[in-house]
PDB file of C-alpha atoms in Angstrom:
ATOM      1  CA  UNK A   1      -6.514   9.893  13.313  1.00  0.00           C
ATOM      2  CA  UNK A   2      -3.578   9.753  11.070  1.00  0.00           C
ATOM      3  CA  UNK A   3      -3.670  11.200   7.581  1.00  0.00           C
ATOM      4  CA  UNK A   4      -1.129  11.571   4.724  1.00  0.00           C
ATOM      5  CA  UNK A   5      -1.272  14.325   2.104  1.00  0.00           C
ATOM      6  CA  UNK A   6       0.322  14.195  -1.364  1.00  0.00           C
ATOM      7  CA  UNK A   7      -0.230  17.477  -2.975  1.00  0.00           C
ATOM      8  CA  UNK A   8       1.020  16.676  -6.424  1.00  0.00           C
ATOM      9  CA  UNK A   9      -1.569  14.369  -8.041  1.00  0.00           C
ATOM     10  CA  UNK A  10       0.025  14.212 -11.526  1.00  0.00           C
ATOM     11  CA  UNK A  11       3.571  15.327 -12.344  1.00  0.00           C
ATOM     12  CA  UNK A  12       5.006  15.280 -15.950  1.00  0.00           C
ATOM     13  CA  UNK A  13       8.723  15.466 -16.401  1.00  0.00           C
ATOM     14  CA  UNK A  14      11.279  15.128 -19.109  1.00  0.00           C
ATOM     15  CA  UNK A  15      14.095  12.578 -18.824  1.00  0.00           C
ATOM     16  CA  UNK A  16      17.016  13.820 -16.742  1.00  0.00           C
ATOM     17  CA  UNK A  17      14.917  16.320 -14.860  1.00  0.00           C
ATOM     18  CA  UNK A  18      14.995  16.445 -11.077  1.00  0.00           C
ATOM     19  CA  UNK A  19      12.090  15.132  -9.164  1.00  0.00           C
ATOM     20  CA  UNK A  20      10.620  16.035  -5.774  1.00  0.00           C
ATOM     21  CA  UNK A  21       7.246  14.746  -4.696  1.00  0.00           C
ATOM     22  CA  UNK A  22       5.678  16.225  -1.613  1.00  0.00           C
ATOM     23  CA  UNK A  23       4.396  14.180   1.406  1.00  0.00           C
ATOM     24  CA  UNK A  24       2.943  15.552   4.569  1.00  0.00           C
ATOM     25  CA  UNK A  25       1.723  13.601   7.494  1.00  0.00           C
ATOM     26  CA  UNK A  26      -0.393  14.230  10.510  1.00  0.00           C
ATOM     27  CA  UNK A  27       0.428  12.310  13.682  1.00  0.00           C
ATOM     28  CA  UNK A  28       1.360  13.556  17.138  1.00  0.00           C
ATOM     29  CA  UNK A  29       3.746  10.978  18.163  1.00  0.00           C
ATOM     30  CA  UNK A  30       6.819   9.191  16.704  1.00  0.00           C
ATOM     31  CA  UNK A  31       6.064   8.143  13.158  1.00  0.00           C
ATOM     32  CA  UNK A  32       7.441   5.598  10.719  1.00  0.00           C
ATOM     33  CA  UNK A  33       7.366   6.724   7.030  1.00  0.00           C
ATOM     34  CA  UNK A  34       7.458   4.925   3.710  1.00  0.00           C
ATOM     35  CA  UNK A  35       7.438   5.505   0.057  1.00  0.00           C
ATOM     36  CA  UNK A  36       6.146   2.809  -2.154  1.00  0.00           C
ATOM     37  CA  UNK A  37       6.040   2.771  -5.999  1.00  0.00           C
ATOM     38  CA  UNK A  38       3.483   1.111  -8.292  1.00  0.00           C
ATOM     39  CA  UNK A  39       4.538   0.529 -11.827  1.00  0.00           C
ATOM     40  CA  UNK A  40       1.674   0.187 -14.360  1.00  0.00           C
ATOM     41  CA  UNK A  41      -0.212  -2.996 -13.742  1.00  0.00           C
ATOM     42  CA  UNK A  42       1.981  -4.082 -10.965  1.00  0.00           C
ATOM     43  CA  UNK A  43       1.907  -4.315  -7.152  1.00  0.00           C
ATOM     44  CA  UNK A  44       3.416  -1.887  -4.606  1.00  0.00           C
ATOM     45  CA  UNK A  45       7.100  -2.126  -4.036  1.00  0.00           C
ATOM     46  CA  UNK A  46       9.021  -0.475  -1.213  1.00  0.00           C
ATOM     47  CA  UNK A  47      11.244   2.440  -2.295  1.00  0.00           C
ATOM     48  CA  UNK A  48      12.570   3.406   1.105  1.00  0.00           C
ATOM     49  CA  UNK A  49      11.510   3.870   4.696  1.00  0.00           C
ATOM     50  CA  UNK A  50      12.370   5.981   7.658  1.00  0.00           C
ATOM     51  CA  UNK A  51      12.125   4.636  11.266  1.00  0.00           C
ATOM     52  CA  UNK A  52      14.797   6.695  13.138  1.00  0.00           C
ATOM     53  CA  UNK A  53      18.185   8.082  12.809  1.00  0.00           C
ATOM     54  CA  UNK A  54      19.607   9.960   9.902  1.00  0.00           C
ATOM     55  CA  UNK A  55      16.615  11.837   8.399  1.00  0.00           C
ATOM     56  CA  UNK A  56      17.933  11.619   4.979  1.00  0.00           C
ATOM     57  CA  UNK A  57      17.106   8.075   3.666  1.00  0.00           C
ATOM     58  CA  UNK A  58      18.408   6.514   0.533  1.00  0.00           C
ATOM     59  CA  UNK A  59      16.372   3.898  -1.176  1.00  0.00           C
ATOM     60  CA  UNK A  60      16.494   1.762  -4.372  1.00  0.00           C
ATOM     61  CA  UNK A  61      16.863   3.060  -7.903  1.00  0.00           C
ATOM     62  CA  UNK A  62      18.509   6.360  -6.850  1.00  0.00           C
ATOM     63  CA  UNK A  63      15.590   7.648  -4.773  1.00  0.00           C
ATOM     64  CA  UNK A  64      16.041   9.392  -1.512  1.00  0.00           C
ATOM     65  CA  UNK A  65      13.690  11.125   1.020  1.00  0.00           C
ATOM     66  CA  UNK A  66      14.246  13.674   3.781  1.00  0.00           C
ATOM     67  CA  UNK A  67      12.322  13.483   6.993  1.00  0.00           C
ATOM     68  CA  UNK A  68      11.692  17.084   8.320  1.00  0.00           C
ATOM     69  CA  UNK A  69      10.001  16.748  11.721  1.00  0.00           C
ATOM     70  CA  UNK A  70       9.260  20.393  12.035  1.00  0.00           C
ATOM     71  CA  UNK A  71       7.430  20.427   8.855  1.00  0.00           C
ATOM     72  CA  UNK A  72       5.757  16.962   9.150  1.00  0.00           C
ATOM     73  CA  UNK A  73       7.183  16.157   5.749  1.00  0.00           C
ATOM     74  CA  UNK A  74       8.826  13.280   4.021  1.00  0.00           C
ATOM     75  CA  UNK A  75       9.541  14.436   0.504  1.00  0.00           C
ATOM     76  CA  UNK A  76      10.797  12.052  -2.181  1.00  0.00           C
ATOM     77  CA  UNK A  77      13.645  13.078  -4.471  1.00  0.00           C
ATOM     78  CA  UNK A  78      15.664  11.854  -7.323  1.00  0.00           C
ATOM     79  CA  UNK A  79      18.158  14.052  -9.146  1.00  0.00           C
ATOM     80  CA  UNK A  80      17.640  12.719 -12.675  1.00  0.00           C
ATOM     81  CA  UNK A  81      14.554  10.758 -13.607  1.00  0.00           C
ATOM     82  CA  UNK A  82      14.335   8.079 -16.356  1.00  0.00           C
ATOM     83  CA  UNK A  83      11.448   6.987 -18.520  1.00  0.00           C
ATOM     84  CA  UNK A  84      11.340   3.762 -16.513  1.00  0.00           C
ATOM     85  CA  UNK A  85      10.411   5.873 -13.419  1.00  0.00           C
ATOM     86  CA  UNK A  86       6.971   6.324 -14.872  1.00  0.00           C
ATOM     87  CA  UNK A  87       4.774   5.067 -12.169  1.00  0.00           C
ATOM     88  CA  UNK A  88       2.462   5.994  -9.294  1.00  0.00           C
ATOM     89  CA  UNK A  89       4.175   6.961  -5.921  1.00  0.00           C
ATOM     90  CA  UNK A  90       2.578   6.487  -2.653  1.00  0.00           C
ATOM     91  CA  UNK A  91       3.695   7.977   0.670  1.00  0.00           C
ATOM     92  CA  UNK A  92       2.540   6.146   3.851  1.00  0.00           C
ATOM     93  CA  UNK A  93       2.853   6.612   7.617  1.00  0.00           C
ATOM     94  CA  UNK A  94       2.222   4.749  10.724  1.00  0.00           C
ATOM     95  CA  UNK A  95       2.647   5.483  14.428  1.00  0.00           C
ATOM     96  CA  UNK A  96       5.779   3.917  15.957  1.00  0.00           C
ATOM     97  CA  UNK A  97       4.989   0.429  17.224  1.00  0.00           C
ATOM     98  CA  UNK A  98       1.802   0.212  15.076  1.00  0.00           C
ATOM     99  CA  UNK A  99       1.556  -2.158  12.075  1.00  0.00           C
ATOM    100  CA  UNK A 100      -1.134  -0.673   9.852  1.00  0.00           C
ATOM    101  CA  UNK A 101      -0.177   1.872   7.251  1.00  0.00           C
ATOM    102  CA  UNK A 102      -1.970   4.976   6.216  1.00  0.00           C
ATOM    103  CA  UNK A 103      -1.477   5.872   2.564  1.00  0.00           C
ATOM    104  CA  UNK A 104      -1.648   9.149   0.728  1.00  0.00           C
ATOM    105  CA  UNK A 105      -3.723   9.459  -2.375  1.00  0.00           C
ATOM    106  CA  UNK A 106      -0.632   8.876  -4.615  1.00  0.00           C
ATOM    107  CA  UNK A 107       1.171  10.835  -7.194  1.00  0.00           C
ATOM    108  CA  UNK A 108       1.227   9.664 -10.798  1.00  0.00           C
ATOM    109  CA  UNK A 109       4.571  10.509 -12.441  1.00  0.00           C
ATOM    110  CA  UNK A 110       4.821  10.494 -16.121  1.00  0.00           C
ATOM    111  CA  UNK A 111       8.378  10.828 -17.550  1.00  0.00           C
ATOM    112  CA  UNK A 112       8.610  11.801 -21.196  1.00  0.00           C
ATOM    113  CA  UNK A 113      11.576  10.522 -23.298  1.00  0.00           C
TER     114      UNK A 113
ATOM    115  CA  UNK B   1      10.795 -16.650  -1.467  1.00  0.00           C
ATOM    116  CA  UNK B   2       7.840 -16.400  -3.912  1.00  0.00           C
ATOM    117  CA  UNK B   3       6.559 -13.240  -2.150  1.00  0.00           C
ATOM    118  CA  UNK B   4       2.938 -12.686  -1.333  1.00  0.00           C
ATOM    119  CA  UNK B   5       0.612 -14.814  -3.547  1.00  0.00           C
ATOM    120  CA  UNK B   6      -2.825 -13.738  -4.450  1.00  0.00           C
ATOM    121  CA  UNK B   7      -5.616 -15.577  -6.517  1.00  0.00           C
ATOM    122  CA  UNK B   8      -7.309 -15.034  -8.662  1.00  0.00           C
ATOM    123  CA  UNK B   9      -5.553 -12.125 -10.451  1.00  0.00           C
ATOM    124  CA  UNK B  10      -8.845 -11.008 -12.120  1.00  0.00           C
ATOM    125  CA  UNK B  11     -12.309 -11.763 -11.302  1.00  0.00           C
ATOM    126  CA  UNK B  12     -15.505 -10.711 -13.062  1.00  0.00           C
ATOM    127  CA  UNK B  13     -18.725 -11.513 -11.569  1.00  0.00           C
ATOM    128  CA  UNK B  14     -22.249 -10.358 -11.404  1.00  0.00           C
ATOM    129  CA  UNK B  15     -23.976  -8.330  -8.850  1.00  0.00           C
ATOM    130  CA  UNK B  16     -25.306 -10.608  -6.017  1.00  0.00           C
ATOM    131  CA  UNK B  17     -22.779 -13.400  -6.434  1.00  0.00           C
ATOM    132  CA  UNK B  18     -20.317 -14.422  -3.756  1.00  0.00           C
ATOM    133  CA  UNK B  19     -16.603 -13.627  -4.290  1.00  0.00           C
ATOM    134  CA  UNK B  20     -13.672 -15.122  -2.489  1.00  0.00           C
ATOM    135  CA  UNK B  21     -10.232 -13.743  -2.785  1.00  0.00           C
ATOM    136  CA  UNK B  22      -7.135 -15.594  -1.515  1.00  0.00           C
ATOM    137  CA  UNK B  23      -3.878 -14.801  -0.158  1.00  0.00           C
ATOM    138  CA  UNK B  24      -0.828 -16.712   0.806  1.00  0.00           C
ATOM    139  CA  UNK B  25       1.593 -14.462   2.822  1.00  0.00           C
ATOM    140  CA  UNK B  26       5.429 -14.784   2.913  1.00  0.00           C
ATOM    141  CA  UNK B  27       6.508 -17.651   5.016  1.00  0.00           C
ATOM    142  CA  UNK B  28       7.430 -16.560   8.509  1.00  0.00           C
ATOM    143  CA  UNK B  29       5.502 -13.354   8.433  1.00  0.00           C
ATOM    144  CA  UNK B  30       2.991 -13.062  11.284  1.00  0.00           C
ATOM    145  CA  UNK B  31       1.192 -10.049  10.022  1.00  0.00           C
ATOM    146  CA  UNK B  32      -1.326  -9.993   7.154  1.00  0.00           C
ATOM    147  CA  UNK B  33      -3.097  -7.063   5.799  1.00  0.00           C
ATOM    148  CA  UNK B  34      -5.995  -6.600   3.272  1.00  0.00           C
ATOM    149  CA  UNK B  35      -6.216  -3.312   1.356  1.00  0.00           C
ATOM    150  CA  UNK B  36      -8.546  -2.101  -1.318  1.00  0.00           C
ATOM    151  CA  UNK B  37      -7.542   0.336  -4.023  1.00  0.00           C
ATOM    152  CA  UNK B  38      -9.997   2.528  -5.892  1.00  0.00           C
ATOM    153  CA  UNK B  39      -9.689   5.699  -8.014  1.00  0.00           C
ATOM    154  CA  UNK B  40     -12.003   7.527  -5.703  1.00  0.00           C
ATOM    155  CA  UNK B  41     -10.778   6.404  -2.318  1.00  0.00           C
ATOM    156  CA  UNK B  42      -7.020   5.357  -2.983  1.00  0.00           C
ATOM    157  CA  UNK B  43      -5.636   2.617  -0.819  1.00  0.00           C
ATOM    158  CA  UNK B  44      -7.660   1.726   2.216  1.00  0.00           C
ATOM    159  CA  UNK B  45      -6.871  -0.781   4.894  1.00  0.00           C
ATOM    160  CA  UNK B  46      -9.724  -3.249   5.321  1.00  0.00           C
ATOM    161  CA  UNK B  47      -8.432  -5.627   8.034  1.00  0.00           C
ATOM    162  CA  UNK B  48      -5.268  -7.030   9.440  1.00  0.00           C
ATOM    163  CA  UNK B  49      -4.286 -10.098  11.295  1.00  0.00           C
ATOM    164  CA  UNK B  50      -1.517 -11.067  13.737  1.00  0.00           C
ATOM    165  CA  UNK B  51      -0.857 -14.710  14.245  1.00  0.00           C
ATOM    166  CA  UNK B  52      -4.049 -15.551  12.404  1.00  0.00           C
ATOM    167  CA  UNK B  53      -6.148 -13.348  14.736  1.00  0.00           C
ATOM    168  CA  UNK B  54      -8.078 -10.300  13.376  1.00  0.00           C
ATOM    169  CA  UNK B  55      -6.676  -7.283  15.129  1.00  0.00           C
ATOM    170  CA  UNK B  56      -8.404  -4.350  13.349  1.00  0.00           C
ATOM    171  CA  UNK B  57     -11.427  -4.683  11.093  1.00  0.00           C
ATOM    172  CA  UNK B  58     -12.583  -1.133  11.338  1.00  0.00           C
ATOM    173  CA  UNK B  59     -11.921  -0.707   7.644  1.00  0.00           C
ATOM    174  CA  UNK B  60     -14.368  -3.415   6.501  1.00  0.00           C
ATOM    175  CA  UNK B  61     -17.036  -1.595   4.702  1.00  0.00           C
ATOM    176  CA  UNK B  62     -20.097  -3.528   5.818  1.00  0.00           C
ATOM    177  CA  UNK B  63     -21.303  -6.915   6.867  1.00  0.00           C
ATOM    178  CA  UNK B  64     -21.194  -8.185   3.269  1.00  0.00           C
ATOM    179  CA  UNK B  65     -17.397  -8.339   3.687  1.00  0.00           C
ATOM    180  CA  UNK B  66     -15.720 -11.002   5.898  1.00  0.00           C
ATOM    181  CA  UNK B  67     -12.084 -12.128   6.233  1.00  0.00           C
ATOM    182  CA  UNK B  68     -10.659 -15.304   7.734  1.00  0.00           C
ATOM    183  CA  UNK B  69      -7.187 -16.584   8.386  1.00  0.00           C
ATOM    184  CA  UNK B  70      -7.523 -20.229   9.248  1.00  0.00           C
ATOM    185  CA  UNK B  71      -3.807 -20.771   9.378  1.00  0.00           C
ATOM    186  CA  UNK B  72      -0.489 -18.805   9.025  1.00  0.00           C
ATOM    187  CA  UNK B  73      -0.191 -19.531   5.282  1.00  0.00           C
ATOM    188  CA  UNK B  74      -3.637 -18.714   4.027  1.00  0.00           C
ATOM    189  CA  UNK B  75      -6.323 -15.920   4.247  1.00  0.00           C
ATOM    190  CA  UNK B  76      -9.532 -15.151   2.452  1.00  0.00           C
ATOM    191  CA  UNK B  77     -11.481 -12.159   1.931  1.00  0.00           C
ATOM    192  CA  UNK B  78     -15.196 -12.849   1.014  1.00  0.00           C
ATOM    193  CA  UNK B  79     -17.822 -10.482  -0.319  1.00  0.00           C
ATOM    194  CA  UNK B  80     -21.335 -11.849  -0.197  1.00  0.00           C
ATOM    195  CA  UNK B  81     -23.390 -10.595  -1.935  1.00  0.00           C
ATOM    196  CA  UNK B  82     -21.199  -8.382  -4.258  1.00  0.00           C
ATOM    197  CA  UNK B  83     -22.212  -5.069  -5.686  1.00  0.00           C
ATOM    198  CA  UNK B  84     -20.883  -2.955  -8.424  1.00  0.00           C
ATOM    199  CA  UNK B  85     -19.307  -0.473  -6.083  1.00  0.00           C
ATOM    200  CA  UNK B  86     -17.046  -3.373  -4.660  1.00  0.00           C
ATOM    201  CA  UNK B  87     -15.266  -3.177  -8.008  1.00  0.00           C
ATOM    202  CA  UNK B  88     -11.588  -2.384  -7.103  1.00  0.00           C
ATOM    203  CA  UNK B  89      -8.139  -3.929  -6.751  1.00  0.00           C
ATOM    204  CA  UNK B  90      -7.706  -5.821  -3.600  1.00  0.00           C
ATOM    205  CA  UNK B  91      -4.206  -6.199  -2.244  1.00  0.00           C
ATOM    206  CA  UNK B  92      -2.847  -8.513   0.351  1.00  0.00           C
ATOM    207  CA  UNK B  93       0.309  -7.712   2.204  1.00  0.00           C
ATOM    208  CA  UNK B  94       2.348  -9.446   4.963  1.00  0.00           C
ATOM    209  CA  UNK B  95       5.056  -8.396   7.376  1.00  0.00           C
ATOM    210  CA  UNK B  96       7.082  -9.798  10.246  1.00  0.00           C
ATOM    211  CA  UNK B  97       9.681  -9.103  12.832  1.00  0.00           C
ATOM    212  CA  UNK B  98       9.744  -6.671  15.778  1.00  0.00           C
ATOM    213  CA  UNK B  99       7.816  -3.452  15.309  1.00  0.00           C
ATOM    214  CA  UNK B 100      10.242  -0.855  13.828  1.00  0.00           C
ATOM    215  CA  UNK B 101      12.916  -3.523  13.330  1.00  0.00           C
ATOM    216  CA  UNK B 102      14.962  -3.902  10.072  1.00  0.00           C
ATOM    217  CA  UNK B 103      12.551  -6.607   8.800  1.00  0.00           C
ATOM    218  CA  UNK B 104       9.365  -4.718   9.584  1.00  0.00           C
ATOM    219  CA  UNK B 105       8.194  -3.926   6.159  1.00  0.00           C
ATOM    220  CA  UNK B 106       4.907  -4.733   4.391  1.00  0.00           C
ATOM    221  CA  UNK B 107       5.357  -6.618   1.129  1.00  0.00           C
ATOM    222  CA  UNK B 108       2.427  -6.566  -1.138  1.00  0.00           C
ATOM    223  CA  UNK B 109       0.975  -9.190  -3.463  1.00  0.00           C
ATOM    224  CA  UNK B 110       0.083  -8.525  -7.098  1.00  0.00           C
ATOM    225  CA  UNK B 111      -3.510  -7.801  -6.218  1.00  0.00           C
ATOM    226  CA  UNK B 112      -6.826  -9.121  -7.477  1.00  0.00           C
ATOM    227  CA  UNK B 113      -8.686  -6.857  -9.878  1.00  0.00           C
ATOM    228  CA  UNK B 114     -12.416  -7.364  -9.096  1.00  0.00           C
ATOM    229  CA  UNK B 115     -15.134  -6.306 -11.479  1.00  0.00           C
ATOM    230  CA  UNK B 116     -18.715  -6.555 -10.353  1.00  0.00           C
ATOM    231  CA  UNK B 117     -21.222  -6.141 -13.267  1.00  0.00           C
TER     232      UNK B 117
END
């Protein structure tokens, strides 16, 4: 069975600090990877996704993620966070050709002004 | 497009009552997913449909839960009878296109926050 681990449950940063959120997946085959963001009281929105090709994926709002196959990781990064980035971030995976997503437990990011 | 539409946005009910949650997927999407989000268990897939047919319902907690998709533009998730442990946010999502293709992304609705007293 697939699983996704997000080791940071709660991260507190000051504005302009750099961000890296960890995500590790377990799946033996080819995998599709996603990062979603959930702002307070809102629904999940897609930040970025990786299907194949360049392992460095750029998403919306200045976020990027790097797929490192040897480490089964897909960490999310942003060089300089803003207060408006305060939200919960979910990493998700699925086997290639499959449709259902397996989500990690989420990381709550709090950015202090 | 209006995106995925869910109703109601909030539902408060008493234990033992029947609850029906509704979802309208994005037009043209042929996959529909129901997820449940709780503090303890995070986001869990309950069931998903392809072309109105249930494909995987292994995440449905028990027989009290049922889901239907009578047509391409409407799905329901029913809980009967409801229990306090069913309190959660229930999300509907839809997707379409070829698997792994550029449009193959799940778009989520705003969710229904269910409270069972």
